XYZ file of C-alpha atoms in Angstrom:
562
model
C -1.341 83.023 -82.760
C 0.269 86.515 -82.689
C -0.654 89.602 -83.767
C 0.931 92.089 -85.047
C -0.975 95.737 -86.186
C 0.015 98.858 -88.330
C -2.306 102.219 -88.553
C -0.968 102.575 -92.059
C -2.924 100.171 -93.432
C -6.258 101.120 -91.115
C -5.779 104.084 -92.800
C -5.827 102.180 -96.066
C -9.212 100.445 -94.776
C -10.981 103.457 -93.883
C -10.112 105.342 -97.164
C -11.317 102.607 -99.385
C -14.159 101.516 -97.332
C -15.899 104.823 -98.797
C -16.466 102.732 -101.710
C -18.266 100.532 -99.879
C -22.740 100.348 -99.263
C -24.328 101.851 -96.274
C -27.477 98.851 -96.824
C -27.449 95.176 -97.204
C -29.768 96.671 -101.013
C -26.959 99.008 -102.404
C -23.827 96.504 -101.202
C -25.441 94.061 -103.376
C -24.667 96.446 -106.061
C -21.159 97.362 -105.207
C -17.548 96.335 -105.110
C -17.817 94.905 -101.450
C -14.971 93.059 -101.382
C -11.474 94.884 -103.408
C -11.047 97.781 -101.124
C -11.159 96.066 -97.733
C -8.862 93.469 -99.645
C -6.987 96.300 -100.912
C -6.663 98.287 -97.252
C -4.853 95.278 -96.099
C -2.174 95.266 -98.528
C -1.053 98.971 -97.144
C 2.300 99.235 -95.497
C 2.871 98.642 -91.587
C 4.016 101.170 -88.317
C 2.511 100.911 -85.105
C 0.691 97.773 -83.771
C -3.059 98.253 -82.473
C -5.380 96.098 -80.799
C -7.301 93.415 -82.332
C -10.374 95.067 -81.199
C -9.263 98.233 -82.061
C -8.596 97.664 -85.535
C -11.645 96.718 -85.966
C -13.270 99.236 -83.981
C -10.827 101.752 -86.357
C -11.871 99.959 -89.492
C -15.628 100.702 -88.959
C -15.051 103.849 -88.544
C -15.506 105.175 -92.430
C -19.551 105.544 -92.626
C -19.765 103.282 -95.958
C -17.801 100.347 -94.234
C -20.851 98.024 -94.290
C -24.344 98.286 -93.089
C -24.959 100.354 -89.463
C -26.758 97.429 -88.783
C -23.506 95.333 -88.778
C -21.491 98.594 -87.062
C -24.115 98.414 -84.754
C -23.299 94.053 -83.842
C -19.987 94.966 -83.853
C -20.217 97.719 -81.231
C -22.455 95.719 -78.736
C -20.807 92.872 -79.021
C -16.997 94.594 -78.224
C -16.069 93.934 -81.467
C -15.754 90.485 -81.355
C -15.100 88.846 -84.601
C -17.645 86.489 -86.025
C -15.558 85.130 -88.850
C -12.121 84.715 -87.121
C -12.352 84.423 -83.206
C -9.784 85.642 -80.611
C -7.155 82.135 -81.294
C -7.425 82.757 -85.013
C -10.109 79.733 -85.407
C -11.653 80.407 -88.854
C -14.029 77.850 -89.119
C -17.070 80.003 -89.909
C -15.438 82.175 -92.682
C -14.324 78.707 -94.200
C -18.123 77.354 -94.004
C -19.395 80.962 -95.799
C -16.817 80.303 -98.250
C -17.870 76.875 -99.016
C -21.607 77.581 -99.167
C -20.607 80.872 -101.650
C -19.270 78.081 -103.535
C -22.299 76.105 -103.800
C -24.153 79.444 -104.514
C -25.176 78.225 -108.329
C -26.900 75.061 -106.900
C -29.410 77.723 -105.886
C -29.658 79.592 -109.181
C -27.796 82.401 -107.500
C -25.103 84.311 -109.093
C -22.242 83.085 -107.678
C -19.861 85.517 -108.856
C -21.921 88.320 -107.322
C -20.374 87.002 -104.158
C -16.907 87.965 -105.674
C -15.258 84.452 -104.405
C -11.995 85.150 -105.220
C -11.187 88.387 -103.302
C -12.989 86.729 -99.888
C -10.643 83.809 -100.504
C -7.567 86.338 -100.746
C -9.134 88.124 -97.710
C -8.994 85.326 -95.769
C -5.780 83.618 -97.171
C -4.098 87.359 -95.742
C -6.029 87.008 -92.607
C -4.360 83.835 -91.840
C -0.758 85.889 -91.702
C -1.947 87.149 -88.116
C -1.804 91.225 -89.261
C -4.806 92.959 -86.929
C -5.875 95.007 -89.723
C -6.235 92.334 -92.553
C -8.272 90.280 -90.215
C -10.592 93.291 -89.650
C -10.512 93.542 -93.291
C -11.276 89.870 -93.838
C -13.786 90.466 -90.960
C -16.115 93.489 -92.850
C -15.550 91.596 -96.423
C -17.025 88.237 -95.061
C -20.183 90.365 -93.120
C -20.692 92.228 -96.117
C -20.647 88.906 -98.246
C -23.005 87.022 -95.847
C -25.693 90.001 -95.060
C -26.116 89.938 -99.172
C -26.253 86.098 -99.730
C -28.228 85.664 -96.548
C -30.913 87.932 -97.966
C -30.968 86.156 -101.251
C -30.748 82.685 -100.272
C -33.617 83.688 -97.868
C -36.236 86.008 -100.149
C -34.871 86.128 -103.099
C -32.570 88.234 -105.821
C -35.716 90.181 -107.396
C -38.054 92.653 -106.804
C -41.120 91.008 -107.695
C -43.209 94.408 -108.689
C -40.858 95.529 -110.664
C -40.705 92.608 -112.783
C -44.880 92.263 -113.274
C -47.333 94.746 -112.267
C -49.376 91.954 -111.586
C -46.969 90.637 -109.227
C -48.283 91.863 -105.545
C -45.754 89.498 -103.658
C -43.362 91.258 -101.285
C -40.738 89.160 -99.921
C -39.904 89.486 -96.225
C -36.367 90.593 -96.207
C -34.048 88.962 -93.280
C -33.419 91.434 -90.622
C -29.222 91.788 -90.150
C -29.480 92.193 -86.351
C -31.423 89.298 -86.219
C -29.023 87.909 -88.585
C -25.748 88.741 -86.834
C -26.772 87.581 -83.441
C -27.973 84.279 -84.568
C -25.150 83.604 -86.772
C -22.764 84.681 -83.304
C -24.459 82.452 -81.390
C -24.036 79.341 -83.533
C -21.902 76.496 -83.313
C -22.426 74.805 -86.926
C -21.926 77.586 -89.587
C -22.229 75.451 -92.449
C -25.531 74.332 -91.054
C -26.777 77.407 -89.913
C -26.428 78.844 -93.541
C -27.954 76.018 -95.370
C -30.931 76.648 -93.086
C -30.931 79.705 -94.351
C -32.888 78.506 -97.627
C -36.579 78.036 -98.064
C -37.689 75.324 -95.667
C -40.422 74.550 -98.209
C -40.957 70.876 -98.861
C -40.827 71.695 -102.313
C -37.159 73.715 -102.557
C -34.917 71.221 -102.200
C -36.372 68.512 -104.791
C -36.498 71.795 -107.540
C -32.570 72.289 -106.450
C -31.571 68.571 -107.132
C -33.895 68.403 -110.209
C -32.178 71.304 -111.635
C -28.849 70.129 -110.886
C -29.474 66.962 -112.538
C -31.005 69.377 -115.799
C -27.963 71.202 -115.666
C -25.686 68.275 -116.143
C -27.527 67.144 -119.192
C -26.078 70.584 -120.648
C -27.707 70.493 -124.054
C -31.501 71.104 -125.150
C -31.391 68.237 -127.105
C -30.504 66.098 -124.272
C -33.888 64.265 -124.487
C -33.509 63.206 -127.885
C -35.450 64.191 -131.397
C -38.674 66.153 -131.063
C -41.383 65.019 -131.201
C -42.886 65.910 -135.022
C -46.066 67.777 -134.690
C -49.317 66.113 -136.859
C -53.041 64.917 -135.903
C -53.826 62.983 -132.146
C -52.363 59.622 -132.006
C -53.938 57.231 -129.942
C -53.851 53.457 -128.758
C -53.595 51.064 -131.817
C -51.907 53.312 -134.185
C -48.680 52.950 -135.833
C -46.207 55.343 -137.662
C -42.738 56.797 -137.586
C -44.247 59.615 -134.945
C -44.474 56.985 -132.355
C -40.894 56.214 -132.499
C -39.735 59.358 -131.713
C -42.307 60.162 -128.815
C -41.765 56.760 -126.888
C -37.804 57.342 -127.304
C -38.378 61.009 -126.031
C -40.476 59.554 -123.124
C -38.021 57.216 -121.897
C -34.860 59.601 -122.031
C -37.193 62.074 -119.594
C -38.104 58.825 -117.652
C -41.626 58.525 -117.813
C -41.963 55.532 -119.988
C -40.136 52.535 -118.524
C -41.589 49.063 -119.645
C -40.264 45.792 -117.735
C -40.788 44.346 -121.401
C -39.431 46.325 -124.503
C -42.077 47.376 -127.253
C -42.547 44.516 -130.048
C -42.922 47.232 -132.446
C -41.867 50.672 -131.745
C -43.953 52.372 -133.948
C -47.141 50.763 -133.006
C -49.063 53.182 -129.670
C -49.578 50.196 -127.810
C -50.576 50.085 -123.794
C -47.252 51.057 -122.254
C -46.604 54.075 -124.687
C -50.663 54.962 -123.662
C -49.982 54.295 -120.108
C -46.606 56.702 -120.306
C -48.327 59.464 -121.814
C -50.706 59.525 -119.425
C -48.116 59.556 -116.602
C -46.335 62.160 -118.492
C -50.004 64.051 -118.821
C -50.745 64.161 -115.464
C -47.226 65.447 -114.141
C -47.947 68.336 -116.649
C -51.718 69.082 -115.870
C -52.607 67.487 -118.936
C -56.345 65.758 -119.417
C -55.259 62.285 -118.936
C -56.392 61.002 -121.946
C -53.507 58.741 -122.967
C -53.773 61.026 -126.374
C -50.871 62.661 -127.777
C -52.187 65.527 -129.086
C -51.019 69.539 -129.763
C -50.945 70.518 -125.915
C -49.386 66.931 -124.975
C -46.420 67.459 -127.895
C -46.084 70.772 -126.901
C -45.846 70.083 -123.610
C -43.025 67.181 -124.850
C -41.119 69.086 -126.684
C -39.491 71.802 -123.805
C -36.427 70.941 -123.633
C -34.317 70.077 -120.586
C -33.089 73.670 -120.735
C -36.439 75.285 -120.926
C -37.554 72.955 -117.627
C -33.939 74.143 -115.813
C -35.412 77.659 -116.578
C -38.805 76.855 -114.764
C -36.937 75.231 -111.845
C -34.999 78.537 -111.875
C -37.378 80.640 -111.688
C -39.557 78.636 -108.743
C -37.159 78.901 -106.617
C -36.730 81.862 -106.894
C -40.941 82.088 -106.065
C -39.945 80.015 -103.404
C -37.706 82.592 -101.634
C -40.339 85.297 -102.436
C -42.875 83.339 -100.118
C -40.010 81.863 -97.273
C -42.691 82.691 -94.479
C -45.631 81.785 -92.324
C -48.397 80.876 -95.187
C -50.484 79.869 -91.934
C -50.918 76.828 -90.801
C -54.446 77.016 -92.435
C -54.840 78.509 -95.652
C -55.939 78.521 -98.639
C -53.506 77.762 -101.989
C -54.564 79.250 -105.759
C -51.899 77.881 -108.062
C -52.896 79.927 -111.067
C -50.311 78.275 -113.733
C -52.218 74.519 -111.974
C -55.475 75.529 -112.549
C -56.360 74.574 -108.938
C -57.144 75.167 -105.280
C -56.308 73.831 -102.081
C -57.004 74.399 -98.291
C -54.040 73.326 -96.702
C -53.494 72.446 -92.747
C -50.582 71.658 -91.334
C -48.760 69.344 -93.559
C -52.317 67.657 -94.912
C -54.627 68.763 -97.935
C -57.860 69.224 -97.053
C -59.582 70.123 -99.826
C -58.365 70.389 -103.687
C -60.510 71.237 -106.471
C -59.536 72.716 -109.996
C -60.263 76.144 -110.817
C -61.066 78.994 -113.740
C -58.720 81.785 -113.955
C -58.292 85.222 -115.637
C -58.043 85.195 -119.194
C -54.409 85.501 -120.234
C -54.057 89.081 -122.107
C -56.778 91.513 -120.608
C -58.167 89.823 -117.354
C -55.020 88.043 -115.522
C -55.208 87.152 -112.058
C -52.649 88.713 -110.084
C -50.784 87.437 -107.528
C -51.333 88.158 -104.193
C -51.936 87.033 -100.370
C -54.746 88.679 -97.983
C -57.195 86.662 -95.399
C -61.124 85.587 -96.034
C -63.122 86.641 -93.616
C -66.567 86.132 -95.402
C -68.571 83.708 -97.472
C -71.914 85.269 -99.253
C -74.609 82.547 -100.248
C -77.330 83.596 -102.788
C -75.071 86.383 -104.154
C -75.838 89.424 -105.981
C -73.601 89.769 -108.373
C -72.651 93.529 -108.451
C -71.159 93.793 -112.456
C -68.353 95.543 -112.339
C -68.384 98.544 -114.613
C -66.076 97.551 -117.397
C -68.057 94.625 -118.050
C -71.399 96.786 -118.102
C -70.081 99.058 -120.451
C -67.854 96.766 -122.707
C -69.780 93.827 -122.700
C -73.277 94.595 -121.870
C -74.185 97.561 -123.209
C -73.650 96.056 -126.775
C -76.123 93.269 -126.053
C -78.587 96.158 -124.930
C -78.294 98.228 -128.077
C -78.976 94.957 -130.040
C -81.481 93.889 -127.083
C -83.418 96.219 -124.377
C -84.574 93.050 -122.909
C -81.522 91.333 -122.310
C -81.446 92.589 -118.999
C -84.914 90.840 -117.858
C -83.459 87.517 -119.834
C -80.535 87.734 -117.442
C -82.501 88.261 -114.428
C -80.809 91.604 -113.946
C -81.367 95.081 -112.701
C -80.653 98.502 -114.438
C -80.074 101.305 -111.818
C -78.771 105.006 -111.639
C -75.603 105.864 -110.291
C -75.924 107.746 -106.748
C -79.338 108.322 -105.195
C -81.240 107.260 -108.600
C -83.693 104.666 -108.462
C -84.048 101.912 -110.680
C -84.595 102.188 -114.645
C -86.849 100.018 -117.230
C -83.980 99.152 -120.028
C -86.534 98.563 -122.564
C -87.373 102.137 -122.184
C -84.285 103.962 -122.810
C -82.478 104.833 -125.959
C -78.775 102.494 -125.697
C -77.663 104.762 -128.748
C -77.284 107.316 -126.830
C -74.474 105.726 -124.421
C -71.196 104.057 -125.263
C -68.026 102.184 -123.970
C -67.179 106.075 -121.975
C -70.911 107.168 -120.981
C -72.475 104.879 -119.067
C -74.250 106.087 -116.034
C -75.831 102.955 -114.788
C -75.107 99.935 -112.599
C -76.234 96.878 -112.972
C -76.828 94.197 -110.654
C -77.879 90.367 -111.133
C -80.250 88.771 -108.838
C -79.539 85.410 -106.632
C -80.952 82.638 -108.708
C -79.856 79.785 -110.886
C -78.268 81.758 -113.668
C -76.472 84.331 -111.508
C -72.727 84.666 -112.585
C -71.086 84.111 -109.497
C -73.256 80.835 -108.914
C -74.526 80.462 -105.389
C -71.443 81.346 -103.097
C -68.781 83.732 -103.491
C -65.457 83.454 -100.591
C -64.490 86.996 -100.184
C -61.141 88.122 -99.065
C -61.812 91.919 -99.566
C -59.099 93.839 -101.551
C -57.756 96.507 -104.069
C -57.855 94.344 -107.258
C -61.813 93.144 -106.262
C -60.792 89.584 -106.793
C -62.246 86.708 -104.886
C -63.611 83.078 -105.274
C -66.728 81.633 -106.401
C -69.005 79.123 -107.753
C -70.669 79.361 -111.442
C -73.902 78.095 -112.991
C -71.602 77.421 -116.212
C -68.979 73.604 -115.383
C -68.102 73.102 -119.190
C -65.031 74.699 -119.158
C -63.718 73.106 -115.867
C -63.460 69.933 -117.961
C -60.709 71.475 -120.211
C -57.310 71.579 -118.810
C -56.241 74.887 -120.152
C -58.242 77.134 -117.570
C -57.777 80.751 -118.220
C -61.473 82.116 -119.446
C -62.468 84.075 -116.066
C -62.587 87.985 -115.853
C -60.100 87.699 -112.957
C -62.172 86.338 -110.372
C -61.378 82.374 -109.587
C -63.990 80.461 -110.200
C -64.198 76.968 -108.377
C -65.668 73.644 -109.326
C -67.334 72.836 -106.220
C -67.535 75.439 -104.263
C -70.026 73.765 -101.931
C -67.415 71.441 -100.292
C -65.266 74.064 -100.410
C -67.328 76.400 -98.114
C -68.218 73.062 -95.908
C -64.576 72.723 -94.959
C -64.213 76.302 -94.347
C -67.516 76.278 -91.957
C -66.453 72.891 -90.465
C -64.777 74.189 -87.545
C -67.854 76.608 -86.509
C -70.411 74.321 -87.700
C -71.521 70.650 -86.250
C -73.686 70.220 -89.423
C -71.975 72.421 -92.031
C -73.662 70.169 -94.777
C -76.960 71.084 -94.041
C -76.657 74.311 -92.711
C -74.973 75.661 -95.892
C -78.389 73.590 -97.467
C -81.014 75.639 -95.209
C -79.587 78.928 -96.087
C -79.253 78.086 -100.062
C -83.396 76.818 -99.916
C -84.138 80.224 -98.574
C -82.988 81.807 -101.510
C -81.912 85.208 -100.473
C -78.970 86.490 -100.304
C -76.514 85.729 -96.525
C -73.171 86.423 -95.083
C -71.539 84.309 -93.144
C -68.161 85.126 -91.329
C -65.532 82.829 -90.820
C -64.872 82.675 -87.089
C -61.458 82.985 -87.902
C -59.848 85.358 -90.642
C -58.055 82.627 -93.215
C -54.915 83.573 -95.237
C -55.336 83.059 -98.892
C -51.981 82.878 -101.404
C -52.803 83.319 -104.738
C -49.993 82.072 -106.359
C -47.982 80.929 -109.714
C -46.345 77.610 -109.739
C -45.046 76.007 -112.764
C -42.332 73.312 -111.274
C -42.733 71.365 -108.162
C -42.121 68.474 -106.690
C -45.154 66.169 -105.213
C -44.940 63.948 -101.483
C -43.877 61.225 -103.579
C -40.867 62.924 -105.963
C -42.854 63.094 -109.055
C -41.609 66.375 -110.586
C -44.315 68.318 -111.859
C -44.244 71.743 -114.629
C -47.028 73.546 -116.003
C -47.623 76.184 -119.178
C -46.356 79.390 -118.671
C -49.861 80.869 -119.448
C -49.198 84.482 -118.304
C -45.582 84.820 -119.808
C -44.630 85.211 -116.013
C -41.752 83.058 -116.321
C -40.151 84.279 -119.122
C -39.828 87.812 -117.618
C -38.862 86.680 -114.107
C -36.074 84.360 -115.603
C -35.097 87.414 -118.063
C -34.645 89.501 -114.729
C -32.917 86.428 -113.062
C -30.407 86.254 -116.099
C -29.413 89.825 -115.986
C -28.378 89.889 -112.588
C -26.123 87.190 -113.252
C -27.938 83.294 -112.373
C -26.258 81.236 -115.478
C -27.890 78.009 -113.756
C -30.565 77.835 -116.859
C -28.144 79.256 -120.322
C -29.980 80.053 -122.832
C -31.195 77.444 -125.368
């Protein structure tokens, strides 16, 4: 193919390519594409090199990123779109997966489709200086879909302040070179997605929700009332088995005799549809199990929207050990390799004061026999009341009263409580090891800012409930025992019983991990398990609802509004 070059229209390229972002953030945000479309349509004089008119094109600061300026220059500007014989192959595989953008929940017309099409339709005329226009538009395009395919549209801190998750943004060098060096474009960026076992069933699943199109897709709702339960009968039952079967979960080889009677298959479908929704099991349709049926397909494209979007937030080494807190789950997991070790539900913040933020650090420390230190808020909010009712609730609770700084420690029963409140209260107080101790007889600490770790607690009622949100903040575990045995299993021959010898002595022991452990405290609500199940949880914090609020108004249309 020939080539034929004009320095009117570089000219054109460098003037409008002051529109254009100096960083892969702020051409995200920007016109990236119409100028350097634009500059091509300028009129022609003297021919220039291919190279040069690239070299000349990158000349205006605002081109694209320095990072990209910076390929370009090491490389002899050499074109990574369009090569040397005019072989577009790549640029045709970035335009295809733009395409495909919405099957992510990305925006696709942030990608501005259109004017790289038009780019690269004027490319294909052989003129120097629209291929070096076509050239910056489709690195411009690709450094901004790259990063969001990759880690994600959002911000997470500024949608939640309880949202400590910072995404690991794709470097562009790194990006550049490896996309220069590849041979399959179209594979190389659909590799660019989460490699989590979990991404691609949420972007089929949502695809599939998306073609339904309507809420109502799944039929009447279900009308709300008392519990129904096996061996009852009534118009209810109609509606919930039909609902059940249009979202798949009931499925009988034989169809029901009577409809309206809750017979065995419509029990053993509402328990499958319990347990994909972290439901008691119960095979009882009652308020959480109705609400839980009536979402709509809409509502569940939203969740899948949103967890993918969690997904690219997290695209990185979790470790190949770690430990897993799904908050929205209620639940805990150590995690090796591709095998769960251990899984065990959990307690969590309560949902409007006390919520459990999300965040990753690494244990390094186990405490058996704890003290349990209170923190002050609780002192002042919550006990204090109980003393000025109670000077001896302190001795009840097996707890000590002491001065802050050097002070030594007070009798309660002896001091006048109406004299302090909620914003005077210069004491700590401390709970001994022993049976009633809050924080039970282990506590896994992973120090950091929000003073939020794991532990056991003398109190299992509430672990029995499968709405789990009652803690302080701290996550509180249902058997913490095997929990710190397959944390001490790799340092221990006998983990069993030493963890038994050190809990008989009754006093309080740390024990370091012989390796620091990551620990993700997430917030899952749509997944898919080994075996395809799809699986969605309440939105218990609200955290959905603003993430897919912040995911609508930067354009994803992959979960309208119902």
């Amino acid at each position: 193919m020939g080539y034929i070059y004009n320095n009117a229209r570089l000219v054109a390229v460098i003037s409008a390519a002051s529109l254009l972002a100096t960083s892969v953030e702020a051409i995200a945000n920007s016109p990236v594409l119409e100028p350097v479309v634009e500059s091509a349509q300028a009129g022609a004089t003297a021919p220039l090199s291919g190279d040069s008119a690239l070299k000349t094109a990158l000349i205006a600061p605002q081109a694209t990123t320095e990072e990209a300026r910076i390929h370009y220059q090491t490389t002899a500007y050499r074109g990574l779109w369009i090569d040397a014989s005019g072989d577009d192959t790549k640029a045709k595989a970035l335009v295809d997966a733009l395409n495909r953008a919405g099957e992510h929940a990305l925006p696709s017309a942030k990608y501005n489709k259109p004017l790289l099409r038009a780019a690269l339709d004027g490319a294909r005329g052989g003129d120097s200086n629209a291929i070096a226009a076509a050239e910056i538009a489709m690195t411009n395009a690709f450094l901004i879909y790259a990063r969001d395919l990759s880690s994600g549209l959002l911000e997470p801190r500024r949608i939640d302040r309880d949202l400590h998750v910072f995404p690991e943004r794709p470097q562009a060098p790194v990006l550049l070179a490896a996309l220069a060096r590849t041979t399959d474009a179209t594979a190389f960026l659909a590799n660019l997605a989460p490699r989590h076992p979990h991404y691609d069933g949420l972007k089929a699943e949502l695809n599939t929700l998306v073609s339904l199109g309507v809420s109502g897709a799944w039929g009447a709702e279900a009308p709300k009332g008392g519990s129904i339960r096996l061996g009852q009968r009534g118009p209810r039952i109609e509606v919930i088995r039909a609902r059940l079967g249009a979202m798949g979960d009931y499925k009988p080889a034989i169809p029901a005799v009577d409809p309206a009677e809750y017979d065995e298959g419509l029990e053993a479908a509402v328990r499958a549809f319990q347990k994909r929704h972290g439901l008691n099991d119960d095979g009882v349709t009652g308020k959480r199990t109705v609400e839980a049926l009536n979402k709509s397909a809409v509502y569940r494209a939203g969740q899948i929207v949103v967890n993918m979007e969690r997904l690219r937030w997290l695209n990185r080494d979790l470790g190949h050990k770690h430990v897993l807190v799904n908050q929205a789950d209620y639940n805990v997991k150590v995690i090796e390799g591709d095998k769960v070790l251990f899984t065990e539900r959990v307690v969590i913040g309560k949902s409007r004061k006390h919520r459990t933020p999300e965040f990753s650090d690494e244990m390094t420390h186990m405490v058996f026999n704890p003290t349990w230190h209170v923190p002050y808020s609780i002192a002042s909010k919550e006990i204090l009341p109980k003393l000025q009712e109670d000077p001896e609730y302190l001795a009840k609770k097996n707890m000590r009263l002491l001065a802050r700084g050097e002070g030594g420690e007070f009798d309660p029963t002896l001091t006048d409580w109406s004299l302090y409140s909620e914003n005077d209260f210069p004491f700590i107080v401390k709970q001994r090891p022993g049976g009633g101790n809050a924080l039970g007889r282990v506590k896994f600490m992973f120090p950091n800012q929000f003073n939020i770790y794991l532990h056991d607690t003398p109190s299992k009622r509430l672990f029995k409930k499968d709405a789990r949100a009652f803690s302080h903040g701290c996550v509180r575990v249902q058997d913490p025992m095997e929990l710190a045995r397959v944390l001490l299993a790799p340092q221990q021959a006998e983990p069993s019983s030493y963890i038994e010898s050190i809990l008989n002595r009754r006093k309080e022991r740390t024990v370091s991990l012989a390796e620091p452990m990551p620990v993700h405290l997430t917030y899952r609500t749509a997944w898919v398990d080994p075996d395809g199940t799809y699986q969605f949880r309440a939105d218990v914090y609200g955290r959905d609802a603003r993430i897919l609020a912040a995911l609508r108004a930067v354009g994803v249309d992959a979960a309208p509004e119902s």
